[in-house]
Short mmCIF file of C-alpha atoms in Angstrom, two decimals:
data_model
loop_
_atom_site.label_atom_id
_atom_site.label_comp_id
_atom_site.label_asym_id
_atom_site.label_seq_id
_atom_site.Cartn_x
_atom_site.Cartn_y
_atom_site.Cartn_z
CA UNK A 1 -34.94 -20.55 -34.74
CA UNK A 2 -35.78 -23.80 -36.43
CA UNK A 3 -33.26 -25.53 -34.29
CA UNK A 4 -34.79 -24.83 -31.51
CA UNK A 5 -38.40 -25.28 -32.70
CA UNK A 6 -37.70 -28.38 -33.30
CA UNK A 7 -35.89 -29.05 -29.81
CA UNK A 8 -39.29 -28.41 -28.28
CA UNK A 9 -41.41 -30.12 -30.60
CA UNK A 10 -39.14 -33.92 -29.59
CA UNK A 11 -39.12 -32.82 -25.89
CA UNK A 12 -43.40 -32.43 -26.03
CA UNK A 13 -42.84 -35.49 -27.89
CA UNK A 14 -40.97 -37.46 -25.44
CA UNK A 15 -42.87 -35.61 -22.86
CA UNK A 16 -46.40 -37.02 -24.07
CA UNK A 17 -45.04 -40.40 -22.58
CA UNK A 18 -44.44 -39.31 -18.99
CA UNK A 19 -47.11 -40.77 -16.12
CA UNK A 20 -44.81 -39.99 -13.03
CA UNK A 21 -46.12 -38.64 -10.11
CA UNK A 22 -49.40 -40.07 -11.17
CA UNK A 23 -50.10 -37.92 -13.22
CA UNK A 24 -51.84 -39.13 -16.66
CA UNK A 25 -49.58 -39.67 -19.96
CA UNK A 26 -50.56 -37.17 -22.70
CA UNK A 27 -50.54 -39.51 -25.61
CA UNK A 28 -52.98 -38.05 -27.34
CA UNK A 29 -51.20 -35.05 -28.22
CA UNK A 30 -49.03 -36.88 -30.52
CA UNK A 31 -52.17 -36.38 -33.15
CA UNK A 32 -51.29 -32.66 -32.56
CA UNK A 33 -47.47 -33.37 -33.26
CA UNK A 34 -47.63 -35.56 -36.28
CA UNK A 35 -48.97 -35.10 -39.94
CA UNK A 36 -52.51 -37.14 -40.09
CA UNK A 37 -50.74 -39.26 -42.32
CA UNK A 38 -47.19 -40.26 -40.55
CA UNK A 39 -45.49 -43.30 -40.44
CA UNK A 40 -44.09 -44.88 -36.93
CA UNK A 41 -42.07 -47.39 -37.16
CA UNK A 42 -40.82 -50.00 -34.45
CA UNK A 43 -37.35 -52.38 -35.76
CA UNK A 44 -36.68 -53.56 -32.38
CA UNK A 45 -37.75 -56.42 -30.46
CA UNK A 46 -39.96 -56.92 -33.74
CA UNK A 47 -40.60 -54.71 -36.66
CA UNK A 48 -43.60 -52.60 -36.82
CA UNK A 49 -45.22 -50.18 -38.76
CA UNK A 50 -47.59 -48.00 -37.79
CA UNK A 51 -50.28 -45.30 -38.84
CA UNK A 52 -50.53 -42.84 -36.09
CA UNK A 53 -53.90 -44.01 -34.77
CA UNK A 54 -52.42 -47.54 -34.54
CA UNK A 55 -49.91 -46.43 -32.49
CA UNK A 56 -51.37 -43.79 -29.78
CA UNK A 57 -54.57 -46.45 -28.99
CA UNK A 58 -52.60 -49.10 -26.64
CA UNK A 59 -49.69 -46.60 -25.74
CA UNK A 60 -52.85 -44.87 -24.36
CA UNK A 61 -54.61 -47.99 -22.61
CA UNK A 62 -51.05 -49.03 -20.96
CA UNK A 63 -50.35 -45.95 -19.71
CA UNK A 64 -53.49 -45.40 -17.82
CA UNK A 65 -54.38 -48.78 -16.78
CA UNK A 66 -51.84 -49.12 -13.65
CA UNK A 67 -49.77 -51.77 -16.01
CA UNK A 68 -47.38 -49.00 -16.33
CA UNK A 69 -46.34 -46.26 -13.92
CA UNK A 70 -44.09 -43.98 -12.85
CA UNK A 71 -42.35 -43.70 -17.08
CA UNK A 72 -40.46 -41.86 -18.14
CA UNK A 73 -38.06 -41.23 -21.30
CA UNK A 74 -35.60 -38.86 -22.66
CA UNK A 75 -33.20 -37.55 -25.32
CA UNK A 76 -29.58 -38.41 -24.02
CA UNK A 77 -28.08 -36.62 -27.52
CA UNK A 78 -28.70 -35.82 -31.19
CA UNK A 79 -28.20 -34.52 -34.30
CA UNK A 80 -30.38 -32.42 -36.03
CA UNK A 81 -29.60 -31.87 -39.63
CA UNK A 82 -32.57 -28.31 -41.59
CA UNK A 83 -32.56 -27.87 -44.55
CA UNK A 84 -35.20 -25.08 -45.98
CA UNK A 85 -38.68 -26.61 -45.05
CA UNK A 86 -37.26 -29.92 -43.53
CA UNK A 87 -35.30 -31.02 -40.80
CA UNK A 88 -33.87 -34.80 -39.90
CA UNK A 89 -32.80 -35.89 -36.05
CA UNK A 90 -31.11 -39.16 -34.94
CA UNK A 91 -30.73 -39.24 -31.40
CA UNK A 92 -30.52 -41.98 -28.77
CA UNK A 93 -32.55 -42.12 -25.69
CA UNK A 94 -33.40 -43.62 -22.24
CA UNK A 95 -36.36 -44.51 -21.04
CA UNK A 96 -37.28 -45.92 -17.13
CA UNK A 97 -40.51 -46.57 -15.19
CA UNK A 98 -42.39 -50.02 -13.56
CA UNK A 99 -43.72 -52.45 -15.66
CA UNK A 100 -46.43 -55.16 -14.38
CA UNK A 101 -44.89 -53.81 -10.34
CA UNK A 102 -41.35 -54.42 -12.12
CA UNK A 103 -39.23 -51.63 -12.56
CA UNK A 104 -37.22 -51.83 -15.79
CA UNK A 105 -34.49 -49.28 -17.67
CA UNK A 106 -34.04 -49.70 -21.30
CA UNK A 107 -33.13 -47.30 -23.96
CA UNK A 108 -32.45 -47.19 -27.83
CA UNK A 109 -32.13 -45.00 -30.57
CA UNK A 110 -35.42 -42.53 -32.81
CA UNK A 111 -35.01 -40.92 -36.11
CA UNK A 112 -37.31 -38.34 -36.63
CA UNK A 113 -38.03 -36.64 -39.57
CA UNK A 114 -40.06 -32.83 -39.35
CA UNK A 115 -41.18 -30.68 -41.80
CA UNK A 116 -42.65 -27.09 -41.53
CA UNK A 117 -46.06 -26.36 -42.33
CA UNK A 118 -48.38 -23.68 -42.44
CA UNK A 119 -49.41 -23.96 -38.66
CA UNK A 120 -44.89 -24.75 -37.73
CA UNK A 121 -43.47 -27.49 -37.60
CA UNK A 122 -44.50 -31.30 -37.20
CA UNK A 123 -43.30 -35.15 -37.19
CA UNK A 124 -43.77 -36.10 -40.08
CA UNK A 125 -42.30 -39.90 -39.28
CA UNK A 126 -40.18 -41.84 -36.91
CA UNK A 127 -38.70 -44.93 -36.16
CA UNK A 128 -36.97 -46.40 -32.95
CA UNK A 129 -35.04 -49.21 -32.32
CA UNK A 130 -34.89 -50.57 -28.61
CA UNK A 131 -31.77 -52.09 -27.18
CA UNK A 132 -31.78 -55.33 -26.31
#
């Protein structure tokens, strides 16, 4: 059951950024999917470490202000290991959208760390590396 729960949580995570067909992205749901003290790291193009709130706020603006539209990202492959109440997922992803009027596509690698809490599985940390 744990792997299927983690699969659903991961899909919900990727879906938080989707604003295709004029629907609003729900980046704020990251607060529910992650532990409050979770750590978020981007390694490329610039190394940046975020708190949950530092990560959410600029993405809410970007996905709601019309600069980034028709955006989605999705996992293309993954490896997940579950041991007791911890899990680690390493996956490739793709993304596409229209940024400032210009279509783009990209992808990269994400690693997501999960813990099982009394309320179910939550993300404790994630990091990503965008392809250049």
